[in-house]
mmCIF file of C-alpha atoms in Angstrom:
data_model
loop_
_atom_site.group_PDB
_atom_site.id
_atom_site.type_symbol
_atom_site.label_atom_id
_atom_site.label_comp_id
_atom_site.label_asym_id
_atom_site.label_seq_id
_atom_site.Cartn_x
_atom_site.Cartn_y
_atom_site.Cartn_z
ATOM 1 C CA MET A 1 51.426 -12.908 -30.602
ATOM 2 C CA SER A 2 51.637 -15.858 -32.957
ATOM 3 C CA ASN A 3 55.059 -16.933 -31.737
ATOM 4 C CA GLY A 4 53.812 -16.592 -28.192
ATOM 5 C CA TYR A 5 51.035 -19.075 -28.771
ATOM 6 C CA VAL A 6 53.493 -21.662 -30.105
ATOM 7 C CA GLU A 7 56.093 -20.946 -27.421
ATOM 8 C CA MET A 8 53.458 -21.357 -24.700
ATOM 9 C CA GLY A 9 52.680 -24.824 -26.045
ATOM 10 C CA LEU A 10 49.461 -24.307 -27.993
ATOM 11 C CA CYS A 11 50.722 -26.366 -30.924
ATOM 12 C CA ALA A 12 47.228 -27.334 -32.084
ATOM 13 C CA PRO A 13 43.713 -25.978 -31.699
ATOM 14 C CA VAL A 14 41.746 -26.890 -28.592
ATOM 15 C CA ASN A 15 38.748 -27.630 -30.780
ATOM 16 C CA VAL A 16 38.062 -27.795 -34.491
ATOM 17 C CA THR A 17 34.851 -26.997 -36.317
ATOM 18 C CA TRP A 18 34.372 -29.640 -38.987
ATOM 19 C CA GLU A 19 31.604 -29.283 -41.535
ATOM 20 C CA VAL A 20 31.369 -32.871 -42.732
ATOM 21 C CA THR A 21 28.990 -32.328 -45.676
ATOM 22 C CA TYR A 22 27.141 -29.686 -47.676
ATOM 23 C CA ALA A 23 24.158 -32.021 -47.966
ATOM 24 C CA CYS A 24 21.089 -30.898 -46.030
ATOM 25 C CA ASN A 25 17.384 -31.687 -46.170
ATOM 26 C CA LEU A 26 16.477 -28.110 -45.205
ATOM 27 C CA SER A 27 17.163 -24.758 -46.886
ATOM 28 C CA CYS A 28 17.414 -22.292 -44.016
ATOM 29 C CA VAL A 29 17.456 -18.725 -45.248
ATOM 30 C CA HIS A 30 20.418 -17.791 -43.030
ATOM 31 C CA CYS A 31 22.572 -20.898 -43.698
ATOM 32 C CA LEU A 32 26.221 -19.950 -43.204
ATOM 33 C CA SER A 33 27.466 -22.389 -45.846
ATOM 34 C CA ASP A 34 24.654 -22.236 -48.419
ATOM 35 C CA SER A 35 24.050 -25.961 -47.897
ATOM 36 C CA GLY A 36 21.554 -28.142 -49.713
ATOM 37 C CA ALA A 37 23.098 -30.687 -52.054
ATOM 38 C CA LYS A 38 26.187 -32.808 -51.583
ATOM 39 C CA ARG A 39 29.045 -31.351 -53.618
ATOM 40 C CA TYR A 40 31.696 -32.958 -55.755
ATOM 41 C CA GLY A 41 34.926 -33.551 -53.884
ATOM 42 C CA GLU A 42 33.565 -34.041 -50.378
ATOM 43 C CA LEU A 43 35.892 -36.158 -48.269
ATOM 44 C CA THR A 44 35.339 -39.900 -48.476
ATOM 45 C CA THR A 45 34.918 -42.124 -45.431
ATOM 46 C CA GLU A 46 38.566 -43.142 -45.576
ATOM 47 C CA GLU A 47 39.716 -39.534 -45.943
ATOM 48 C CA CYS A 48 37.556 -38.544 -42.971
ATOM 49 C CA ARG A 49 39.167 -41.290 -40.903
ATOM 50 C CA ARG A 50 42.562 -39.900 -41.840
ATOM 51 C CA VAL A 51 41.451 -36.438 -40.728
ATOM 52 C CA ILE A 52 40.326 -37.857 -37.378
ATOM 53 C CA ASP A 53 43.652 -39.702 -37.004
ATOM 54 C CA ASP A 54 45.477 -36.447 -37.702
ATOM 55 C CA LEU A 55 43.406 -34.433 -35.234
ATOM 56 C CA ALA A 56 43.885 -37.065 -32.550
ATOM 57 C CA ALA A 57 47.645 -37.080 -33.161
ATOM 58 C CA ALA A 58 47.631 -33.291 -32.751
ATOM 59 C CA LYS A 59 45.818 -33.710 -29.404
ATOM 60 C CA VAL A 60 42.703 -31.810 -30.494
ATOM 61 C CA PHE A 61 40.267 -32.166 -27.590
ATOM 62 C CA GLN A 62 36.893 -31.523 -29.219
ATOM 63 C CA LEU A 63 35.249 -31.716 -32.624
ATOM 64 C CA ASN A 64 32.420 -29.282 -33.275
ATOM 65 C CA ILE A 65 30.647 -31.063 -36.111
ATOM 66 C CA GLY A 66 28.229 -29.353 -38.461
ATOM 67 C CA GLY A 67 27.326 -29.076 -42.117
ATOM 68 C CA GLY A 68 25.046 -29.075 -43.955
ATOM 69 C CA GLU A 69 23.304 -31.695 -41.887
ATOM 70 C CA PRO A 70 25.811 -34.189 -40.406
ATOM 71 C CA PHE A 71 23.267 -37.011 -40.191
ATOM 72 C CA ALA A 72 22.718 -36.710 -43.955
ATOM 73 C CA ARG A 73 26.056 -38.490 -44.391
ATOM 74 C CA PRO A 74 25.353 -42.253 -44.496
ATOM 75 C CA ASP A 75 28.656 -42.916 -42.701
ATOM 76 C CA PHE A 76 28.313 -40.203 -40.061
ATOM 77 C CA LEU A 77 27.588 -42.425 -37.061
ATOM 78 C CA GLU A 78 30.539 -44.591 -38.046
ATOM 79 C CA LEU A 79 32.792 -41.530 -38.178
ATOM 80 C CA MET A 80 31.436 -40.280 -34.845
ATOM 81 C CA ASP A 81 32.218 -43.634 -33.222
ATOM 82 C CA TYR A 82 35.709 -43.532 -34.697
ATOM 83 C CA ALA A 83 36.335 -40.092 -33.170
ATOM 84 C CA HIS A 84 35.182 -41.412 -29.798
ATOM 85 C CA GLN A 85 37.612 -44.300 -30.088
ATOM 86 C CA LYS A 86 40.279 -41.600 -30.291
ATOM 87 C CA ASP A 87 38.878 -40.063 -27.054
ATOM 88 C CA MET A 88 37.657 -36.898 -28.743
ATOM 89 C CA VAL A 89 34.526 -35.127 -27.522
ATOM 90 C CA THR A 90 31.985 -34.465 -30.263
ATOM 91 C CA CYS A 91 29.594 -31.510 -30.205
ATOM 92 C CA ILE A 92 27.154 -32.070 -33.066
ATOM 93 C CA SER A 93 25.054 -29.264 -34.557
ATOM 94 C CA THR A 94 21.965 -30.686 -36.268
ATOM 95 C CA ASN A 95 18.530 -29.629 -37.460
ATOM 96 C CA GLY A 96 17.192 -32.690 -35.624
ATOM 97 C CA THR A 97 14.963 -33.889 -38.432
ATOM 98 C CA LEU A 98 16.920 -37.121 -38.969
ATOM 99 C CA ILE A 99 17.200 -38.142 -35.303
ATOM 100 C CA ASP A 100 14.880 -41.033 -34.512
ATOM 101 C CA ARG A 101 14.872 -43.427 -31.547
ATOM 102 C CA GLU A 102 17.632 -45.600 -32.989
ATOM 103 C CA VAL A 103 19.892 -42.640 -33.744
ATOM 104 C CA ALA A 104 19.257 -41.265 -30.251
ATOM 105 C CA ARG A 105 20.313 -44.634 -28.842
ATOM 106 C CA ARG A 106 23.587 -44.422 -30.772
ATOM 107 C CA LEU A 107 24.117 -40.937 -29.346
ATOM 108 C CA ASP A 108 23.800 -42.178 -25.764
ATOM 109 C CA HIS A 109 27.499 -41.686 -25.127
ATOM 110 C CA GLY A 110 29.429 -39.626 -22.613
ATOM 111 C CA LEU A 111 31.525 -37.981 -25.325
ATOM 112 C CA VAL A 112 28.541 -36.595 -27.274
ATOM 113 C CA TYR A 113 26.786 -33.244 -26.950
ATOM 114 C CA ILE A 114 23.948 -32.353 -29.345
ATOM 115 C CA GLN A 115 22.865 -28.879 -30.409
ATOM 116 C CA VAL A 116 19.441 -28.916 -32.084
ATOM 117 C CA SER A 117 18.792 -25.831 -34.206
ATOM 118 C CA LEU A 118 15.498 -24.042 -33.602
ATOM 119 C CA ASP A 119 14.918 -20.437 -34.604
ATOM 120 C CA GLY A 120 11.543 -19.749 -33.087
ATOM 121 C CA ALA A 121 9.376 -20.710 -30.140
ATOM 122 C CA THR A 122 6.435 -21.545 -32.430
ATOM 123 C CA PRO A 123 6.045 -23.248 -35.816
ATOM 124 C CA GLU A 124 5.098 -19.880 -37.314
ATOM 125 C CA SER A 125 8.308 -18.116 -36.289
ATOM 126 C CA ASN A 126 10.636 -21.072 -36.822
ATOM 127 C CA ASP A 127 9.353 -22.627 -40.040
ATOM 128 C CA GLY A 128 9.494 -19.382 -42.004
ATOM 129 C CA VAL A 129 13.270 -19.470 -41.550
ATOM 130 C CA ARG A 130 14.049 -23.195 -41.420
ATOM 131 C CA GLY A 131 11.305 -24.739 -43.537
ATOM 132 C CA ARG A 132 7.802 -26.100 -43.103
ATOM 133 C CA GLY A 133 7.517 -28.886 -40.545
ATOM 134 C CA SER A 134 11.017 -28.350 -39.137
ATOM 135 C CA TYR A 135 9.719 -27.119 -35.756
ATOM 136 C CA LYS A 136 7.737 -30.293 -35.091
ATOM 137 C CA LYS A 137 10.611 -32.533 -36.166
ATOM 138 C CA ALA A 138 13.134 -30.655 -34.037
ATOM 139 C CA LEU A 139 10.954 -31.052 -30.935
ATOM 140 C CA ARG A 140 10.507 -34.731 -31.705
ATOM 141 C CA SER A 141 14.287 -35.167 -31.777
ATOM 142 C CA LEU A 142 14.624 -33.355 -28.463
ATOM 143 C CA GLU A 143 12.151 -35.794 -26.927
ATOM 144 C CA PHE A 144 14.100 -38.795 -28.253
ATOM 145 C CA LEU A 145 17.309 -37.288 -26.832
ATOM 146 C CA ARG A 146 15.607 -36.608 -23.501
ATOM 147 C CA GLN A 147 14.462 -40.219 -23.271
ATOM 148 C CA ARG A 148 18.071 -41.397 -23.695
ATOM 149 C CA ASN A 149 19.497 -38.729 -21.350
ATOM 150 C CA VAL A 150 21.709 -37.390 -24.140
ATOM 151 C CA ALA A 151 23.237 -34.027 -23.251
ATOM 152 C CA ALA A 152 21.575 -31.495 -25.528
ATOM 153 C CA SER A 153 20.678 -27.876 -26.053
ATOM 154 C CA ILE A 154 18.511 -25.794 -28.333
ATOM 155 C CA ASN A 155 20.621 -23.493 -30.477
ATOM 156 C CA THR A 156 18.975 -20.339 -31.800
ATOM 157 C CA VAL A 157 20.433 -17.844 -34.254
ATOM 158 C CA LEU A 158 19.344 -14.427 -33.012
ATOM 159 C CA THR A 159 17.225 -12.526 -35.555
ATOM 160 C CA ARG A 160 14.552 -9.856 -35.588
ATOM 161 C CA LEU A 161 11.974 -12.616 -35.922
ATOM 162 C CA ASN A 162 12.798 -14.419 -32.661
ATOM 163 C CA PHE A 163 14.151 -11.512 -30.611
ATOM 164 C CA LEU A 164 10.973 -11.315 -28.497
ATOM 165 C CA GLU A 165 10.794 -15.111 -28.018
ATOM 166 C CA LEU A 166 13.993 -15.635 -26.028
ATOM 167 C CA ASP A 167 12.214 -16.259 -22.729
ATOM 168 C CA LYS A 168 9.851 -18.743 -24.377
ATOM 169 C CA LEU A 169 12.752 -20.523 -26.057
ATOM 170 C CA THR A 170 14.571 -20.764 -22.730
ATOM 171 C CA GLN A 171 11.479 -22.334 -21.179
ATOM 172 C CA LEU A 172 11.016 -24.657 -24.148
ATOM 173 C CA ALA A 173 14.562 -25.948 -23.800
ATOM 174 C CA ALA A 174 14.089 -26.504 -20.068
ATOM 175 C CA SER A 175 10.954 -28.559 -20.737
ATOM 176 C CA PHE A 176 13.173 -31.111 -22.522
ATOM 177 C CA GLY A 177 15.883 -30.968 -19.882
ATOM 178 C CA ALA A 178 18.088 -29.191 -22.441
ATOM 179 C CA GLY A 179 20.228 -26.107 -22.290
ATOM 180 C CA PHE A 180 19.679 -22.989 -24.374
ATOM 181 C CA ARG A 181 22.331 -21.425 -26.588
ATOM 182 C CA VAL A 182 22.050 -18.291 -28.700
ATOM 183 C CA SER A 183 24.329 -17.823 -31.703
ATOM 184 C CA ARG A 184 25.063 -14.681 -33.592
ATOM 185 C CA PHE A 185 23.758 -14.200 -37.109
ATOM 186 C CA ARG A 186 26.571 -13.600 -39.593
ATOM 187 C CA PRO A 187 26.207 -12.564 -43.251
ATOM 188 C CA SER A 188 27.949 -15.548 -44.821
ATOM 189 C CA GLY A 189 26.472 -18.136 -47.184
ATOM 190 C CA ARG A 190 22.742 -17.544 -47.672
ATOM 191 C CA GLY A 191 22.936 -15.218 -44.690
ATOM 192 C CA GLU A 192 24.401 -12.579 -46.986
ATOM 193 C CA LYS A 193 21.092 -12.222 -48.824
ATOM 194 C CA SER A 194 18.925 -12.261 -45.683
ATOM 195 C CA TRP A 195 21.230 -10.098 -43.539
ATOM 196 C CA SER A 196 19.420 -6.779 -43.961
ATOM 197 C CA ARG A 197 16.043 -8.399 -43.353
ATOM 198 C CA LEU A 198 16.900 -10.596 -40.369
ATOM 199 C CA ASN A 199 19.768 -8.950 -38.508
ATOM 200 C CA VAL A 200 18.789 -7.299 -35.234
ATOM 201 C CA SER A 201 18.862 -3.523 -34.899
ATOM 202 C CA LYS A 202 21.316 -1.679 -32.646
ATOM 203 C CA GLU A 203 18.549 -1.097 -30.135
ATOM 204 C CA GLN A 204 17.756 -4.799 -30.067
ATOM 205 C CA MET A 205 21.428 -5.676 -29.679
ATOM 206 C CA VAL A 206 21.668 -3.492 -26.593
ATOM 207 C CA GLU A 207 18.477 -5.014 -25.188
ATOM 208 C CA PHE A 208 19.822 -8.498 -25.900
ATOM 209 C CA SER A 209 23.046 -7.694 -24.051
ATOM 210 C CA ASN A 210 21.001 -6.644 -21.055
ATOM 211 C CA TRP A 211 18.882 -9.823 -21.328
ATOM 212 C CA LEU A 212 22.031 -11.955 -21.327
ATOM 213 C CA SER A 213 23.263 -10.260 -18.169
ATOM 214 C CA ARG A 214 20.021 -11.341 -16.466
ATOM 215 C CA ASN A 215 20.131 -14.887 -17.870
ATOM 216 C CA LEU A 216 23.573 -16.167 -17.017
ATOM 217 C CA GLU A 217 22.514 -19.783 -17.570
ATOM 218 C CA VAL A 218 22.106 -19.116 -21.303
ATOM 219 C CA SER A 219 25.175 -20.071 -23.326
ATOM 220 C CA THR A 220 26.604 -18.080 -26.229
ATOM 221 C CA GLY A 221 30.014 -19.673 -26.744
ATOM 222 C CA ASP A 222 32.082 -16.811 -28.125
ATOM 223 C CA SER A 223 29.285 -15.678 -30.449
ATOM 224 C CA PHE A 224 28.561 -12.470 -28.547
ATOM 225 C CA PHE A 225 31.831 -11.498 -26.884
ATOM 226 C CA SER A 226 31.414 -8.109 -28.597
ATOM 227 C CA ILE A 227 28.429 -7.345 -26.346
ATOM 228 C CA THR A 228 29.731 -8.950 -23.151
ATOM 229 C CA THR A 229 28.710 -7.232 -19.944
ATOM 230 C CA GLU A 230 30.562 -7.349 -16.645
ATOM 231 C CA GLU A 231 28.056 -9.896 -15.328
ATOM 232 C CA ARG A 232 29.056 -12.430 -18.002
ATOM 233 C CA ARG A 233 32.706 -11.540 -18.408
ATOM 234 C CA SER A 234 34.052 -14.675 -16.739
ATOM 235 C CA LEU A 235 31.683 -17.079 -18.533
ATOM 236 C CA GLY A 236 33.432 -17.330 -21.879
ATOM 237 C CA LEU A 237 36.016 -16.094 -24.329
ATOM 238 C CA ASN A 238 36.308 -12.324 -24.725
ATOM 239 C CA MET A 239 38.031 -12.324 -28.093
ATOM 240 C CA CYS A 240 37.978 -14.091 -31.454
ATOM 241 C CA GLY A 241 39.480 -17.560 -31.059
ATOM 242 C CA ALA A 242 40.163 -18.147 -34.766
ATOM 243 C CA CYS A 243 43.744 -19.379 -35.323
ATOM 244 C CA LYS A 244 44.422 -19.040 -31.599
ATOM 245 C CA LEU A 245 42.163 -21.710 -30.124
ATOM 246 C CA THR A 246 40.196 -23.056 -33.059
ATOM 247 C CA CYS A 247 39.899 -23.362 -36.837
ATOM 248 C CA CYS A 248 37.559 -24.892 -39.419
ATOM 249 C CA ILE A 249 37.673 -27.782 -41.875
ATOM 250 C CA SER A 250 35.232 -27.687 -44.786
ATOM 251 C CA PRO A 251 33.489 -30.727 -46.322
ATOM 252 C CA LEU A 252 36.156 -30.617 -49.049
ATOM 253 C CA GLY A 253 38.970 -30.758 -46.499
ATOM 254 C CA ARG A 254 39.909 -27.105 -46.861
ATOM 255 C CA VAL A 255 41.192 -25.488 -43.670
ATOM 256 C CA TYR A 256 40.105 -21.956 -42.760
ATOM 257 C CA PRO A 257 40.333 -19.673 -39.698
ATOM 258 C CA CYS A 258 36.625 -20.126 -38.956
ATOM 259 C CA ALA A 259 33.399 -21.400 -40.464
ATOM 260 C CA PHE A 260 32.331 -17.869 -41.434
ATOM 261 C CA LEU A 261 35.467 -17.065 -43.434
ATOM 262 C CA GLN A 262 35.547 -19.821 -46.047
ATOM 263 C CA GLN A 263 36.763 -17.580 -48.857
ATOM 264 C CA SER A 264 39.734 -18.466 -51.060
ATOM 265 C CA GLU A 265 41.865 -15.690 -49.595
ATOM 266 C CA PHE A 266 41.608 -17.357 -46.169
ATOM 267 C CA LEU A 267 42.493 -20.877 -47.322
ATOM 268 C CA ALA A 268 45.238 -22.092 -44.967
ATOM 269 C CA GLY A 269 45.728 -25.687 -46.140
ATOM 270 C CA ARG A 270 44.074 -28.934 -47.114
ATOM 271 C CA ALA A 271 43.252 -31.971 -45.001
ATOM 272 C CA PRO A 272 44.131 -34.783 -44.856
ATOM 273 C CA GLU A 273 46.992 -34.137 -47.315
ATOM 274 C CA GLU A 274 48.677 -31.661 -44.959
ATOM 275 C CA PRO A 275 48.981 -32.385 -41.222
ATOM 276 C CA LEU A 276 46.885 -29.985 -39.163
ATOM 277 C CA ALA A 277 49.791 -29.363 -36.789
ATOM 278 C CA PHE A 278 51.869 -28.104 -39.737
ATOM 279 C CA ILE A 279 49.059 -25.873 -41.014
ATOM 280 C CA TRP A 280 48.461 -24.550 -37.512
ATOM 281 C CA LYS A 281 52.108 -23.591 -36.987
ATOM 282 C CA HIS A 282 53.161 -22.485 -40.450
ATOM 283 C CA SER A 283 50.186 -21.193 -42.439
ATOM 284 C CA PRO A 284 50.694 -17.542 -43.459
ATOM 285 C CA VAL A 285 46.917 -17.079 -43.174
ATOM 286 C CA PHE A 286 46.904 -18.244 -39.553
ATOM 287 C CA GLU A 287 50.002 -16.153 -38.815
ATOM 288 C CA SER A 288 48.299 -13.031 -40.172
ATOM 289 C CA PHE A 289 45.208 -13.678 -38.030
ATOM 290 C CA ARG A 290 47.316 -13.982 -34.898
ATOM 291 C CA ARG A 291 48.896 -10.614 -35.687
ATOM 292 C CA LEU A 292 45.546 -8.999 -36.531
ATOM 293 C CA GLU A 293 44.949 -5.823 -34.554
ATOM 294 C CA ILE A 294 41.917 -3.553 -34.568
ATOM 295 C CA LYS A 295 43.951 -0.430 -33.924
ATOM 296 C CA SER A 296 40.986 1.914 -33.945
ATOM 297 C CA CYS A 297 39.560 -0.043 -30.977
ATOM 298 C CA GLY A 298 42.667 0.206 -28.807
ATOM 299 C CA SER A 299 41.524 3.312 -26.942
ATOM 300 C CA CYS A 300 37.937 2.096 -26.443
ATOM 301 C CA HIS A 301 36.839 1.569 -22.834
ATOM 302 C CA ARG A 302 35.437 -1.825 -23.880
ATOM 303 C CA PHE A 303 38.573 -3.086 -25.629
ATOM 304 C CA ASP A 304 39.465 -5.594 -22.916
ATOM 305 C CA MET A 305 35.923 -6.977 -23.176
ATOM 306 C CA CYS A 306 35.909 -7.781 -26.900
ATOM 307 C CA HIS A 307 39.243 -6.846 -28.573
ATOM 308 C CA GLY A 308 37.471 -5.467 -31.618
ATOM 309 C CA GLY A 309 34.719 -8.064 -31.945
ATOM 310 C CA CYS A 310 34.126 -10.584 -34.734
ATOM 311 C CA PRO A 311 36.480 -10.283 -37.739
ATOM 312 C CA ALA A 312 34.074 -12.321 -39.888
ATOM 313 C CA ILE A 313 31.245 -9.819 -39.509
ATOM 314 C CA ALA A 314 33.663 -6.941 -40.093
ATOM 315 C CA TYR A 315 34.883 -8.646 -43.268
ATOM 316 C CA HIS A 316 31.459 -9.516 -44.659
ATOM 317 C CA THR A 317 29.996 -6.067 -43.990
ATOM 318 C CA GLN A 318 33.053 -3.972 -44.933
ATOM 319 C CA ARG A 319 35.057 -6.370 -47.133
ATOM 320 C CA ARG A 320 38.249 -6.013 -45.128
ATOM 321 C CA LEU A 321 39.819 -7.088 -41.873
ATOM 322 C CA GLY A 322 41.322 -4.889 -39.183
ATOM 323 C CA VAL A 323 38.141 -2.846 -38.743
ATOM 324 C CA PRO A 324 35.725 -2.840 -35.777
ATOM 325 C CA ASP A 325 32.793 -5.210 -35.495
ATOM 326 C CA PRO A 326 29.733 -3.077 -36.379
ATOM 327 C CA GLY A 327 27.681 -4.922 -33.745
ATOM 328 C CA CYS A 328 29.940 -4.001 -30.822
ATOM 329 C CA LEU A 329 28.150 -2.258 -27.970
ATOM 330 C CA ALA A 330 30.436 0.733 -28.367
ATOM 331 C CA ASN A 331 28.816 1.314 -31.766
ATOM 332 C CA CYS A 332 25.368 1.291 -30.160
ATOM 333 C CA VAL A 333 25.950 4.117 -27.685
ATOM 334 C CA GLY A 334 24.043 6.591 -29.815
ATOM 335 C CA VAL A 335 20.737 4.734 -29.765
ATOM 336 C CA LYS A 336 17.932 6.905 -28.514
ATOM 337 C CA ALA A 337 15.908 4.288 -26.675
ATOM 338 C CA HIS A 338 16.525 2.654 -23.323
ATOM 339 C CA PRO A 339 18.623 5.147 -21.286
ATOM 340 C CA ALA A 340 19.378 2.412 -18.741
ATOM 341 C CA HIS A 341 21.036 0.323 -21.432
ATOM 342 C CA ARG A 342 22.939 3.352 -22.692
ATOM 343 C CA GLN A 343 24.228 3.904 -19.163
ATOM 344 C CA MET A 344 25.293 0.264 -18.981
ATOM 345 C CA VAL A 345 27.300 0.643 -22.163
ATOM 346 C CA THR A 346 29.009 3.961 -21.425
ATOM 347 C CA GLY A 347 29.570 3.330 -17.726
ATOM 348 C CA ASN A 348 28.174 6.777 -16.854
#
């Protein structure tokens, strides 16, 4: 498979997730990178420019920028402008608390898309996860973005706490002229400690799959390809894109398969010292991911829908790769509730 990707011309990722800093003014309980304070060794402005030059030379189309909180970097807007000069699209994930009118004006650009994180439809449900006052500040940022016609969406990490608020969150996003995106909770970073408390149950996962099939306008990226239904099959990727379509750069310049697998055993290279194109083609870590097979899933009737699910969740819950995603719908067949959903899953 790996040679096939190179032979077919995919010599660089289509998009790269770049966490530009560990610094963050919030302490969300499910933070994938355990962010909070800036850490020693984070890339300097000049090093970041070199990374952008390298990505542009490799013809990377889009930067998915996160953190930490990107706007906590004093030079972030400068770096964003530099990426735009290289004709790269920037999709920025932010908690919204640092976006004021002036920042929104700087974001009024055709190459920018903003994802504002909000994990509840009310201050009570959101602030318990993201911090006191974060709900109000996030909505304020959405209003500033709306006033400047900046393309934006609300991004929600699905948990037991907001599971029943999805319709309200969809309506809230629409009230700001924004889209609505739901991301999957993964047990990395601080999420490892809150996983058992916040992760949805199997019954809720099946219900959520059914909800998605009724709300095709809601985006999930590839977060939930493991619970894709026929109604949504053509709307997104149906397999893990790590090392095939995308990869991740940490604030320290370390290159990994994805943002949720930033362990030393998955370190593929270092930017900007090593060209991304070289890492992409020759890293043994990336090669192994392209050869990764979930053999036990091969005979499953849903295999062509998810190809074994999310390797990151499999790794964090079972401490190894090559095993099925525990959140796949095929693992939820035995739930006792909701016969209609069970029929949807089994096809009977």
